[in-house]
Amino acid sequence: MTYCVGMKLDDGLVLMSDTRTNSGVDNISVFRKMFHWTKPGERLIAMMTAGNLATTQAVISKLEERSKAPDDRQNSLLELPTMFQVAAEIGKLLRETVREIQDENGMQGMGRFTASIIVAGQIKGMEPRLFMIYPEGNFIEASFDTPFFQIGETKYGRPILVRGYDKDMSFEDAVKLLFLSFDSTLKANLSVGLPFDLLVVKRDEFKPLHERRIEYGDPYFDSISSGWGEALRSAFHVLPDYTFYQNAPAAKTK
Amino acid sequence: MTYCVGMKLDDGLVLMSDTRTNSGVDNISVFRKMFHWTKPGERLIAMMTAGNLATTQAVISKLEERSKAPDDRQNSLLELPTMFQVAAEIGKLLRETVREIQDENGMQGMGRFTASIIVAGQIKGMEPRLFMIYPEGNFIEASFDTPFFQIGETKYGRPILVRGYDKDMSFEDAVKLLFLSFDSTLKANLSVGLPFDLLVVKRDEFKPLHERRIEYGDPYFDSISSGWGEALRSAFHVLPDYTFYQNAPAAKTK
């Protein structure tokens, strides 16, 4: 499994992904799931992948090759004119890659080689944009109402994001919120694991503002993980207490 | 979908379930998923169900019939000597019910008519016990290490339970914690909905200590739901802040 979150803020974009891949519980590995390409001063394009590792690696390799092969340069992520076209091109490549391997495996391949991708970035003169691409190659864009996307094991880490997200929060607060969301997921699903990759992209900078791998034993992550239990307990006690008698007009206390 | 939680505390048992059933998003109804039988002063047995509604209603009806039909009374929940045998009997009934309808539908029935059940209760002279029964009829029991069970849409509401549960918490705190867990689930999955059913069973009382339906617009639930956002934000700000420079020795800030 995997857990990746891409978040759009007033100030820019924040992306975080885990690095665990597994085939069963006794075959786990560390693989990078976050990638980015930059043309300094002009564009930054980042991607995070979830799903079949062979599929996502094939997509990434094809994108890498294109950015180097001169005759296919018009479809390179570094040349396409808008983020919408970038998302469409990645979607097309994903669909083709999934379809190819599925066709080769017939009925047995149905649904087994799929993947999802989050694409985020900005091209000079345009807004930062955030997309989620489905295995079918179609995609949706983050909006004011849905300002972040999750792929992989999305459920455990969602409630804290829904409660904590604010589009005008600082990058530092956004990273703290992501750490909490990843901590909740980590505690519940063995197939999501450290290290994490973090990328912060400030609007109109076209290069990473902050890029880091959070390793096992990271002191800040540990302080968040251990402090959150205590902080939650305090928050819990701030809330009004339930009583069997007063607050409950319909209570039948036998 | 459904969301039910059964929790074992030092003081007894707390159970909460939603009541929404759906077949698609345009066909939703309210059905009770929590049931209990008592022999005052001697035993209380409670059940919560998730899964195919026809299956779970059939299981409940058969149990009800047995408790009334004199010739089958030895298998009635009110007569079986231990909670283990109660769980085994309900498991057997569930397996038979699922298998019957699946067999009648052949390949098309595979996996479609399944259900899970949480069973909780106490019989005089013995400890309160909590079980989770799988569609196959086998079951597991809550222990010191895993003191609560969830069925249905379990993921969204799990992190707060993991963080907040304490076996010596009061019934009032346990109810507050369950409200938070249900609130997180409600906010994320349309197919879990109010009203909720709540049952609190005190150790060695063999009757409900507190039993209630929490309706839409319940003032206490609303105060928890609206207060939690604020309380979480305070908790969030108590945690140490992330910085791109100091706390992150491995940071590459470009």
Short mmCIF file of C-alpha atoms in Angstrom, two decimals:
data_model
loop_
_atom_site.label_atom_id
_atom_site.label_comp_id
_atom_site.label_asym_id
_atom_site.label_seq_id
_atom_site.Cartn_x
_atom_site.Cartn_y
_atom_site.Cartn_z
CA MET A 1 0.00 0.00 0.00
CA THR A 2 0.93 3.63 -0.12
CA TYR A 3 -0.11 6.93 1.31
CA CYS A 4 0.39 10.22 -0.55
CA VAL A 5 -1.20 13.62 0.00
CA GLY A 6 -0.99 16.67 -2.23
CA MET A 7 -2.24 19.95 -0.81
CA LYS A 8 -2.89 23.32 -2.40
CA LEU A 9 -2.41 26.38 -0.22
CA ASP A 10 -2.59 30.11 -0.90
CA ASP A 11 1.20 30.14 -0.69
CA GLY A 12 1.86 27.16 -2.95
CA LEU A 13 1.89 23.37 -2.85
CA VAL A 14 2.87 20.79 -0.22
CA LEU A 15 3.36 17.11 -1.06
CA MET A 16 4.15 14.17 1.13
CA SER A 17 4.45 10.46 0.36
CA ASP A 18 5.55 7.32 2.12
CA THR A 19 8.03 4.92 0.51
CA ARG A 20 6.81 1.47 1.47
CA THR A 21 5.87 -1.05 -1.17
CA ASN A 22 4.72 -4.53 -0.37
CA SER A 23 3.74 -7.74 -1.97
CA GLY A 24 2.29 -9.57 0.99
CA VAL A 25 3.50 -8.63 4.46
CA ASP A 26 6.76 -10.54 4.16
CA ASN A 27 8.04 -8.76 1.11
CA ILE A 28 8.38 -5.06 1.81
CA SER A 29 10.76 -2.60 0.23
CA VAL A 30 11.52 1.08 0.12
CA PHE A 31 10.80 2.83 -3.17
CA ARG A 32 10.52 6.50 -3.90
CA LYS A 33 7.00 7.51 -4.93
CA MET A 34 7.61 11.23 -5.32
CA PHE A 35 9.34 12.73 -8.34
CA HIS A 36 9.81 16.18 -9.71
CA TRP A 37 11.17 17.96 -12.74
CA THR A 38 12.16 21.60 -12.89
CA LYS A 39 13.13 24.15 -15.45
CA PRO A 40 14.48 26.71 -13.01
CA GLY A 41 12.63 29.99 -13.11
CA GLU A 42 10.01 28.62 -15.51
CA ARG A 43 8.26 25.52 -14.16
CA LEU A 44 8.22 22.86 -11.49
CA ILE A 45 6.21 19.67 -11.97
CA ALA A 46 5.88 17.06 -9.23
CA MET A 47 4.23 13.64 -9.18
CA MET A 48 3.32 11.07 -6.56
CA THR A 49 2.26 7.54 -7.45
CA ALA A 50 0.19 4.78 -5.83
CA GLY A 51 -0.68 1.34 -7.11
CA ASN A 52 1.21 -1.30 -9.04
CA LEU A 53 4.93 -0.52 -8.78
CA ALA A 54 5.85 -1.92 -12.18
CA THR A 55 3.21 0.33 -13.76
CA THR A 56 4.24 3.49 -11.94
CA GLN A 57 7.94 2.91 -12.56
CA ALA A 58 7.23 2.40 -16.26
CA VAL A 59 5.34 5.70 -16.40
CA ILE A 60 8.15 7.54 -14.64
CA SER A 61 10.81 5.97 -16.89
CA LYS A 62 8.93 6.93 -20.02
CA LEU A 63 8.61 10.50 -18.76
CA GLU A 64 12.32 10.58 -17.96
CA GLU A 65 13.24 9.29 -21.40
CA ARG A 66 11.10 11.87 -23.10
CA SER A 67 12.73 14.70 -21.26
CA LYS A 68 16.04 13.48 -22.73
CA ALA A 69 15.10 12.26 -26.23
CA PRO A 70 15.11 15.28 -28.52
CA ASP A 71 12.64 13.92 -31.11
CA ASP A 72 9.85 13.47 -28.58
CA ARG A 73 10.50 16.69 -26.79
CA GLN A 74 7.17 18.27 -27.70
CA ASN A 75 5.48 15.86 -25.29
CA SER A 76 8.04 16.33 -22.54
CA LEU A 77 6.73 17.63 -19.23
CA LEU A 78 9.29 20.39 -19.54
CA GLU A 79 7.85 21.65 -22.82
CA LEU A 80 4.08 21.29 -22.60
CA PRO A 81 2.48 24.73 -22.39
CA THR A 82 0.01 24.28 -19.48
CA MET A 83 -0.42 22.14 -16.34
CA PHE A 84 -3.68 20.87 -17.81
CA GLN A 85 -1.78 19.46 -20.79
CA VAL A 86 0.84 18.01 -18.45
CA ALA A 87 -1.88 16.17 -16.51
CA ALA A 88 -3.51 14.99 -19.75
CA GLU A 89 -0.20 13.68 -21.08
CA ILE A 90 0.61 11.80 -17.87
CA GLY A 91 -2.95 10.43 -17.85
CA LYS A 92 -2.55 9.17 -21.39
CA LEU A 93 0.75 7.52 -20.57
CA LEU A 94 -0.73 5.88 -17.47
CA ARG A 95 -3.74 4.55 -19.38
CA GLU A 96 -1.55 3.15 -22.15
CA THR A 97 0.81 1.50 -19.67
CA VAL A 98 -2.02 -0.10 -17.68
CA ARG A 99 -3.88 -1.20 -20.79
CA GLU A 100 -0.82 -2.77 -22.41
CA ILE A 101 0.00 -5.03 -19.48
CA GLN A 102 -3.68 -5.86 -18.87
CA ASP A 103 -4.19 -6.84 -22.51
CA GLU A 104 -1.16 -9.10 -22.36
CA ASN A 105 -2.63 -10.86 -19.33
CA GLY A 106 -6.21 -11.16 -20.58
CA MET A 107 -8.95 -11.70 -18.00
CA GLN A 108 -6.36 -12.34 -15.30
CA GLY A 109 -5.02 -8.84 -15.76
CA MET A 110 -8.31 -7.06 -15.07
CA GLY A 111 -7.77 -4.37 -12.48
CA ARG A 112 -4.49 -5.84 -11.26
CA PHE A 113 -2.00 -3.42 -12.77
CA THR A 114 -3.71 -0.14 -12.07
CA ALA A 115 -2.24 2.96 -10.47
CA SER A 116 -3.23 6.49 -9.49
CA ILE A 117 -1.11 9.61 -9.71
CA ILE A 118 -1.16 13.03 -8.08
CA VAL A 119 0.34 15.77 -10.25
CA ALA A 120 1.16 19.19 -8.88
CA GLY A 121 3.09 22.13 -10.21
CA GLN A 122 3.22 25.56 -11.69
CA ILE A 123 4.29 27.06 -15.00
CA LYS A 124 5.36 30.68 -15.17
CA GLY A 125 2.53 33.13 -15.77
CA MET A 126 -0.07 30.63 -14.53
CA GLU A 127 -1.47 29.48 -11.18
CA PRO A 128 -0.11 26.50 -9.19
CA ARG A 129 -2.38 23.52 -9.94
CA LEU A 130 -3.05 20.13 -8.41
CA PHE A 131 -4.55 17.10 -10.20
CA MET A 132 -5.46 13.53 -9.39
CA ILE A 133 -5.21 11.05 -12.28
CA TYR A 134 -7.20 7.82 -12.32
CA PRO A 135 -5.98 4.53 -13.83
CA GLU A 136 -8.29 5.20 -16.78
CA GLY A 137 -6.25 8.29 -17.62
CA ASN A 138 -8.92 10.84 -16.82
CA PHE A 139 -8.33 13.29 -13.99
CA ILE A 140 -9.80 15.88 -11.65
CA GLU A 141 -8.39 19.14 -10.37
CA ALA A 142 -8.30 20.43 -6.82
CA SER A 143 -10.57 23.38 -6.22
CA PHE A 144 -11.57 25.73 -3.45
CA ASP A 145 -13.97 23.07 -2.14
CA THR A 146 -11.60 20.13 -2.41
CA PRO A 147 -8.14 21.58 -1.90
CA PHE A 148 -6.21 18.36 -1.29
CA PHE A 149 -5.98 14.88 -2.78
CA GLN A 150 -5.02 11.60 -1.17
CA ILE A 151 -4.10 8.34 -2.89
CA GLY A 152 -3.41 4.88 -1.46
CA GLU A 153 -4.60 4.20 2.10
CA THR A 154 -6.64 7.36 2.41
CA LYS A 155 -9.17 6.78 5.17
CA TYR A 156 -7.28 6.75 8.46
CA GLY A 157 -5.54 10.04 7.75
CA ARG A 158 -8.52 11.85 6.32
CA PRO A 159 -10.45 13.11 9.40
CA ILE A 160 -7.51 15.16 10.69
CA LEU A 161 -6.97 16.71 7.25
CA VAL A 162 -10.64 17.60 6.94
CA ARG A 163 -10.58 19.23 10.37
CA GLY A 164 -7.17 20.85 10.23
CA TYR A 165 -6.77 22.12 6.68
CA ASP A 166 -6.99 25.83 6.05
CA LYS A 167 -5.98 27.30 2.70
CA ASP A 168 -4.18 30.22 4.30
CA MET A 169 -2.17 28.09 6.75
CA SER A 170 1.62 28.43 6.70
CA PHE A 171 3.83 25.81 5.06
CA GLU A 172 5.09 24.86 8.52
CA ASP A 173 1.55 24.21 9.78
CA ALA A 174 0.71 22.28 6.64
CA VAL A 175 3.73 20.02 7.19
CA LYS A 176 2.72 19.51 10.83
CA LEU A 177 -0.80 18.57 9.70
CA LEU A 178 0.58 16.11 7.15
CA PHE A 179 2.77 14.52 9.82
CA LEU A 180 -0.35 13.97 11.95
CA SER A 181 -2.25 12.48 9.03
CA PHE A 182 0.65 10.16 8.22
CA ASP A 183 1.01 9.21 11.87
CA SER A 184 -2.66 8.15 12.06
CA THR A 185 -2.21 6.05 8.92
CA LEU A 186 1.05 4.50 10.07
CA LYS A 187 -0.51 3.43 13.36
CA ALA A 188 -3.30 1.57 11.54
CA ASN A 189 -1.80 0.12 8.36
CA LEU A 190 1.47 -1.82 8.34
CA SER A 191 1.83 -1.34 4.62
CA VAL A 192 2.40 2.40 5.00
CA GLY A 193 5.84 3.18 6.42
CA LEU A 194 8.73 5.52 6.95
CA PRO A 195 10.76 7.08 5.43
CA PHE A 196 8.53 9.82 4.04
CA ASP A 197 9.35 12.27 1.26
CA LEU A 198 8.35 15.89 1.67
CA LEU A 199 8.29 18.63 -0.95
CA VAL A 200 7.26 22.25 -0.42
CA VAL A 201 6.83 24.45 -3.48
CA LYS A 202 6.32 28.16 -3.03
CA ARG A 203 4.18 29.99 -5.53
CA ASP A 204 6.16 31.66 -8.35
CA GLU A 205 9.50 30.20 -7.31
CA PHE A 206 9.70 27.30 -9.81
CA LYS A 207 12.10 25.35 -7.64
CA PRO A 208 11.61 23.42 -4.36
CA LEU A 209 11.50 25.69 -1.33
CA HIS A 210 12.10 22.68 0.92
CA GLU A 211 12.74 19.06 0.11
CA ARG A 212 13.49 16.36 2.58
CA ARG A 213 13.39 12.69 3.39
CA ILE A 214 12.01 12.01 6.87
CA GLU A 215 13.81 8.92 8.11
CA TYR A 216 12.85 6.42 10.79
CA GLY A 217 13.68 8.00 14.17
CA ASP A 218 13.31 11.57 12.90
CA PRO A 219 13.18 13.66 16.11
CA TYR A 220 10.47 16.02 14.88
CA PHE A 221 8.21 13.23 13.64
CA ASP A 222 8.72 11.36 16.90
CA SER A 223 7.83 14.46 18.93
CA ILE A 224 4.65 14.94 16.89
CA SER A 225 3.72 11.29 17.14
CA SER A 226 4.24 11.08 20.89
CA GLY A 227 2.89 14.57 21.66
CA TRP A 228 -0.32 14.06 19.73
CA GLY A 229 -1.72 11.47 22.13
CA GLU A 230 -1.33 13.90 25.04
CA ALA A 231 -2.65 16.87 23.03
CA LEU A 232 -5.69 14.84 21.96
CA ARG A 233 -6.43 13.86 25.53
CA SER A 234 -6.36 17.53 26.56
CA ALA A 235 -8.63 18.44 23.64
CA PHE A 236 -10.93 15.60 24.65
CA HIS A 237 -11.30 16.96 28.16
CA VAL A 238 -12.04 20.48 26.91
CA LEU A 239 -15.21 19.17 25.26
CA PRO A 240 -18.39 19.11 27.33
CA ASP A 241 -18.86 15.86 29.25
CA TYR A 242 -21.64 13.45 28.47
CA THR A 243 -24.00 12.81 31.33
CA PHE A 244 -26.68 10.19 31.56
CA TYR A 245 -29.10 12.71 33.06
CA GLN A 246 -29.00 16.42 32.18
CA ASN A 247 -27.80 16.75 28.59
CA ALA A 248 -29.88 13.86 27.50
CA PRO A 249 -33.55 14.81 27.53
CA ALA A 250 -34.51 11.58 25.78
CA ALA A 251 -32.43 9.38 28.07
CA LYS A 252 -34.03 6.36 29.58
CA THR A 253 -31.94 5.53 32.59
CA LYS A 254 -33.22 2.32 33.98
CA MET B 1 -22.77 0.85 4.92
CA THR B 2 -22.76 0.81 8.67
CA TYR B 3 -20.63 1.76 11.60
CA CYS B 4 -20.76 -0.07 14.94
CA VAL B 5 -18.29 -0.12 17.83
CA GLY B 6 -18.28 -2.38 20.87
CA MET B 7 -15.96 -1.49 23.70
CA LYS B 8 -14.89 -3.36 26.81
CA LEU B 9 -14.04 -1.28 29.87
CA ASP B 10 -13.12 -2.17 33.43
CA ASP B 11 -16.61 -1.03 34.42
CA GLY B 12 -18.51 -2.91 31.74
CA LEU B 13 -19.47 -2.62 28.08
CA VAL B 14 -20.38 0.30 25.79
CA LEU B 15 -21.97 -0.21 22.37
CA MET B 16 -22.87 2.26 19.69
CA SER B 17 -24.26 1.77 16.18
CA ASP B 18 -25.60 3.91 13.39
CA THR B 19 -28.92 3.10 11.70
CA ARG B 20 -28.41 3.91 8.05
CA THR B 21 -28.83 1.26 5.41
CA ASN B 22 -28.41 1.93 1.74
CA SER B 23 -28.69 0.28 -1.59
CA GLY B 24 -27.01 2.87 -3.75
CA VAL B 25 -27.02 6.49 -2.60
CA ASP B 26 -30.62 7.13 -3.62
CA ASN B 27 -32.17 4.39 -1.53
CA ILE B 28 -31.38 4.95 2.12
CA SER B 29 -33.42 3.90 5.12
CA VAL B 30 -33.26 3.78 8.88
CA PHE B 31 -32.97 0.33 10.42
CA ARG B 32 -31.98 -0.64 13.91
CA LYS B 33 -28.70 -2.56 14.03
CA MET B 34 -28.46 -2.96 17.79
CA PHE B 35 -30.46 -5.54 19.71
CA HIS B 36 -30.39 -6.93 23.20
CA TRP B 37 -31.99 -9.63 25.29
CA THR B 38 -32.04 -9.72 29.06
CA LYS B 39 -32.97 -12.09 31.80
CA PRO B 40 -32.99 -9.51 34.60
CA GLY B 41 -30.47 -10.24 37.32
CA GLU B 42 -28.95 -13.14 35.37
CA ARG B 43 -27.74 -12.10 31.90
CA LEU B 44 -27.70 -9.41 29.28
CA ILE B 45 -26.73 -10.20 25.69
CA ALA B 46 -26.38 -7.48 23.05
CA MET B 47 -25.66 -7.66 19.33
CA MET B 48 -24.79 -5.23 16.57
CA THR B 49 -24.90 -6.16 12.91
CA ALA B 50 -23.23 -4.97 9.68
CA GLY B 51 -23.58 -6.25 6.16
CA ASN B 52 -26.48 -7.52 4.12
CA LEU B 53 -29.70 -6.38 5.79
CA ALA B 54 -31.78 -9.38 4.72
CA THR B 55 -29.16 -11.68 6.24
CA THR B 56 -28.87 -9.82 9.54
CA GLN B 57 -32.63 -9.47 9.90
CA ALA B 58 -33.03 -13.20 9.27
CA VAL B 59 -30.48 -13.97 12.00
CA ILE B 60 -32.22 -11.67 14.46
CA SER B 61 -35.67 -13.11 13.64
CA LYS B 62 -34.44 -16.66 14.15
CA LEU B 63 -32.96 -15.70 17.50
CA GLU B 64 -36.19 -14.00 18.50
CA GLU B 65 -38.24 -17.05 17.52
CA ARG B 66 -36.03 -19.36 19.50
CA SER B 67 -36.40 -17.31 22.64
CA LYS B 68 -40.18 -17.86 22.30
CA ALA B 69 -40.48 -21.39 20.92
CA PRO B 70 -40.37 -23.80 23.84
CA ASP B 71 -39.02 -26.83 21.90
CA ASP B 72 -35.88 -25.06 20.78
CA ARG B 73 -35.23 -23.34 24.03
CA GLN B 74 -31.96 -25.10 24.77
CA ASN B 75 -30.35 -23.07 21.99
CA SER B 76 -31.93 -19.80 23.04
CA LEU B 77 -29.56 -16.99 23.94
CA LEU B 78 -31.35 -16.79 27.25
CA GLU B 79 -30.50 -20.40 28.13
CA LEU B 80 -26.99 -21.09 26.85
CA PRO B 81 -24.59 -21.45 29.79
CA THR B 82 -21.68 -19.21 28.69
CA MET B 83 -21.02 -16.19 26.49
CA PHE B 84 -18.65 -18.35 24.44
CA GLN B 85 -21.52 -20.69 23.59
CA VAL B 86 -23.74 -17.71 22.82
CA ALA B 87 -21.16 -16.40 20.32
CA ALA B 88 -20.73 -19.88 18.82
CA GLU B 89 -24.49 -20.29 18.40
CA ILE B 90 -24.91 -16.88 16.74
CA GLY B 91 -21.92 -17.67 14.52
CA LYS B 92 -23.49 -20.95 13.45
CA LEU B 93 -26.78 -19.23 12.67
CA LEU B 94 -25.03 -16.52 10.68
CA ARG B 95 -23.01 -19.05 8.66
CA GLU B 96 -26.12 -21.11 7.89
CA THR B 97 -28.10 -18.04 6.86
CA VAL B 98 -25.36 -16.72 4.58
CA ARG B 99 -24.67 -20.15 3.06
CA GLU B 100 -28.33 -20.86 2.36
CA ILE B 101 -28.93 -17.71 0.34
CA GLN B 102 -25.57 -17.98 -1.41
CA ASP B 103 -26.24 -21.55 -2.45
CA GLU B 104 -29.59 -20.55 -3.86
CA ASN B 105 -27.89 -17.90 -5.98
CA GLY B 106 -24.93 -19.96 -7.18
CA MET B 107 -21.87 -18.12 -8.41
CA GLN B 108 -23.77 -14.83 -8.41
CA GLY B 109 -24.27 -15.14 -4.68
CA MET B 110 -20.57 -15.38 -3.80
CA GLY B 111 -19.74 -12.88 -1.12
CA ARG B 112 -22.85 -10.81 -1.70
CA PHE B 113 -24.96 -11.80 1.28
CA THR B 114 -22.37 -11.71 4.03
CA ALA B 115 -22.59 -9.97 7.39
CA SER B 116 -20.53 -9.44 10.53
CA ILE B 117 -21.79 -9.30 14.08
CA ILE B 118 -20.49 -7.90 17.36
CA VAL B 119 -21.77 -9.77 20.41
CA ALA B 120 -21.36 -8.41 23.93
CA GLY B 121 -22.75 -9.38 27.27
CA GLN B 122 -22.40 -10.95 30.66
CA ILE B 123 -23.86 -13.97 32.41
CA LYS B 124 -24.02 -14.08 36.18
CA GLY B 125 -20.90 -15.46 37.83
CA MET B 126 -18.77 -14.77 34.77
CA GLU B 127 -16.93 -11.81 33.24
CA PRO B 128 -18.40 -9.41 30.67
CA ARG B 129 -17.22 -10.54 27.23
CA LEU B 130 -17.05 -9.05 23.76
CA PHE B 131 -16.85 -11.00 20.47
CA MET B 132 -16.68 -10.27 16.78
CA ILE B 133 -18.24 -12.87 14.49
CA TYR B 134 -17.18 -13.24 10.86
CA PRO B 135 -19.53 -14.23 8.00
CA GLU B 136 -17.93 -17.70 8.10
CA GLY B 137 -19.30 -18.16 11.62
CA ASN B 138 -15.95 -18.17 13.41
CA PHE B 139 -15.20 -15.41 15.88
CA ILE B 140 -12.60 -13.64 17.99
CA GLU B 141 -12.78 -12.22 21.48
CA ALA B 142 -11.66 -8.81 22.72
CA SER B 143 -8.65 -8.94 24.99
CA PHE B 144 -6.45 -6.63 26.97
CA ASP B 145 -4.51 -5.83 23.79
CA THR B 146 -7.51 -5.35 21.53
CA PRO B 147 -10.26 -4.08 23.78
CA PHE B 148 -12.74 -2.86 21.17
CA PHE B 149 -14.20 -4.06 17.89
CA GLN B 150 -15.50 -2.09 14.93
CA ILE B 151 -17.60 -3.37 12.04
CA GLY B 152 -18.71 -1.65 8.82
CA GLU B 153 -16.90 1.54 7.81
CA THR B 154 -14.13 1.18 10.38
CA LYS B 155 -11.21 3.25 9.13
CA TYR B 156 -12.17 6.90 9.53
CA GLY B 157 -13.17 6.49 13.15
CA ARG B 158 -10.28 4.28 14.19
CA PRO B 159 -7.39 6.72 14.87
CA ILE B 160 -9.32 8.60 17.58
CA LEU B 161 -10.31 5.31 19.27
CA VAL B 162 -6.71 4.07 19.21
CA ARG B 163 -5.50 7.32 20.76
CA GLY B 164 -8.34 7.95 23.17
CA TYR B 165 -9.29 4.55 24.57
CA ASP B 166 -8.31 3.69 28.10
CA LYS B 167 -9.72 0.64 29.82
CA ASP B 168 -10.33 2.48 33.08
CA MET B 169 -12.12 5.43 31.50
CA SER B 170 -15.60 6.29 32.79
CA PHE B 171 -18.71 5.38 30.83
CA GLU B 172 -19.27 9.09 30.18
CA ASP B 173 -15.81 9.48 28.64
CA ALA B 174 -16.27 6.33 26.60
CA VAL B 175 -19.51 7.72 25.17
CA LYS B 176 -17.79 11.01 24.37
CA LEU B 177 -15.01 9.11 22.59
CA LEU B 178 -17.54 7.10 20.60
CA PHE B 179 -19.32 10.31 19.58
CA LEU B 180 -16.00 11.62 18.23
CA SER B 181 -15.32 8.40 16.36
CA PHE B 182 -18.80 8.45 14.85
CA ASP B 183 -18.47 12.13 13.97
CA SER B 184 -15.24 11.45 12.01
CA THR B 185 -16.96 8.64 10.14
CA LEU B 186 -20.11 10.63 9.44
CA LYS B 187 -18.09 13.48 7.97
CA ALA B 188 -16.39 11.13 5.51
CA ASN B 189 -18.95 8.51 4.50
CA LEU B 190 -22.47 9.40 3.44
CA SER B 191 -23.64 5.85 4.05
CA VAL B 192 -23.17 6.17 7.82
CA GLY B 193 -25.83 8.35 9.40
CA LEU B 194 -27.84 9.46 12.39
CA PRO B 195 -29.72 8.42 14.42
CA PHE B 196 -27.31 6.38 16.54
CA ASP B 197 -28.17 3.76 19.15
CA LEU B 198 -26.25 3.73 22.40
CA LEU B 199 -26.16 1.04 25.07
CA VAL B 200 -24.17 1.12 28.31
CA VAL B 201 -24.00 -2.06 30.38
CA LYS B 202 -22.49 -1.93 33.83
CA ARG B 203 -20.65 -4.96 35.09
CA ASP B 204 -22.79 -7.30 37.25
CA GLU B 205 -26.03 -5.39 36.67
CA PHE B 206 -27.53 -7.62 33.94
CA LYS B 207 -29.72 -4.83 32.60
CA PRO B 208 -28.94 -1.68 30.59
CA LEU B 209 -27.52 1.12 32.71
CA HIS B 210 -28.25 3.58 29.92
CA GLU B 211 -29.94 3.14 26.59
CA ARG B 212 -30.69 5.86 24.13
CA ARG B 213 -31.30 6.82 20.56
CA ILE B 214 -29.32 9.88 19.49
CA GLU B 215 -31.45 11.66 16.95
CA TYR B 216 -30.51 14.14 14.25
CA GLY B 217 -30.03 17.53 15.92
CA ASP B 218 -29.12 16.06 19.31
CA PRO B 219 -27.70 19.01 21.25
CA TYR B 220 -24.89 17.03 22.88
CA PHE B 221 -23.75 15.41 19.63
CA ASP B 222 -23.87 18.80 17.91
CA SER B 223 -21.79 20.38 20.66
CA ILE B 224 -19.19 17.61 20.36
CA SER B 225 -19.17 17.80 16.58
CA SER B 226 -18.77 21.56 16.45
CA GLY B 227 -16.46 21.81 19.47
CA TRP B 228 -14.06 19.16 18.22
CA GLY B 229 -12.79 21.29 15.33
CA GLU B 230 -11.85 24.06 17.74
CA ALA B 231 -10.38 21.66 20.31
CA LEU B 232 -8.28 19.96 17.62
CA ARG B 233 -6.95 23.27 16.42
CA SER B 234 -5.85 24.11 19.97
CA ALA B 235 -4.23 20.69 20.32
CA PHE B 236 -2.51 21.23 16.98
CA HIS B 237 -0.96 24.48 18.15
CA VAL B 238 0.28 22.90 21.38
CA LEU B 239 2.53 20.59 19.35
CA PRO B 240 6.02 21.82 18.45
CA ASP B 241 6.14 23.73 15.18
CA TYR B 242 7.96 22.40 12.17
CA THR B 243 10.72 24.65 10.93
CA PHE B 244 12.64 24.33 7.70
CA TYR B 245 15.88 25.09 9.53
CA GLN B 246 16.45 24.10 13.17
CA ASN B 247 14.52 20.92 13.87
CA ALA B 248 15.46 19.42 10.59
CA PRO B 249 19.13 18.53 10.57
CA ALA B 250 18.79 16.71 7.27
CA ALA B 251 16.90 19.54 5.60
CA LYS B 252 18.05 20.72 2.25
CA THR B 253 16.69 24.22 1.93
CA LYS B 254 17.48 25.43 -1.49
#
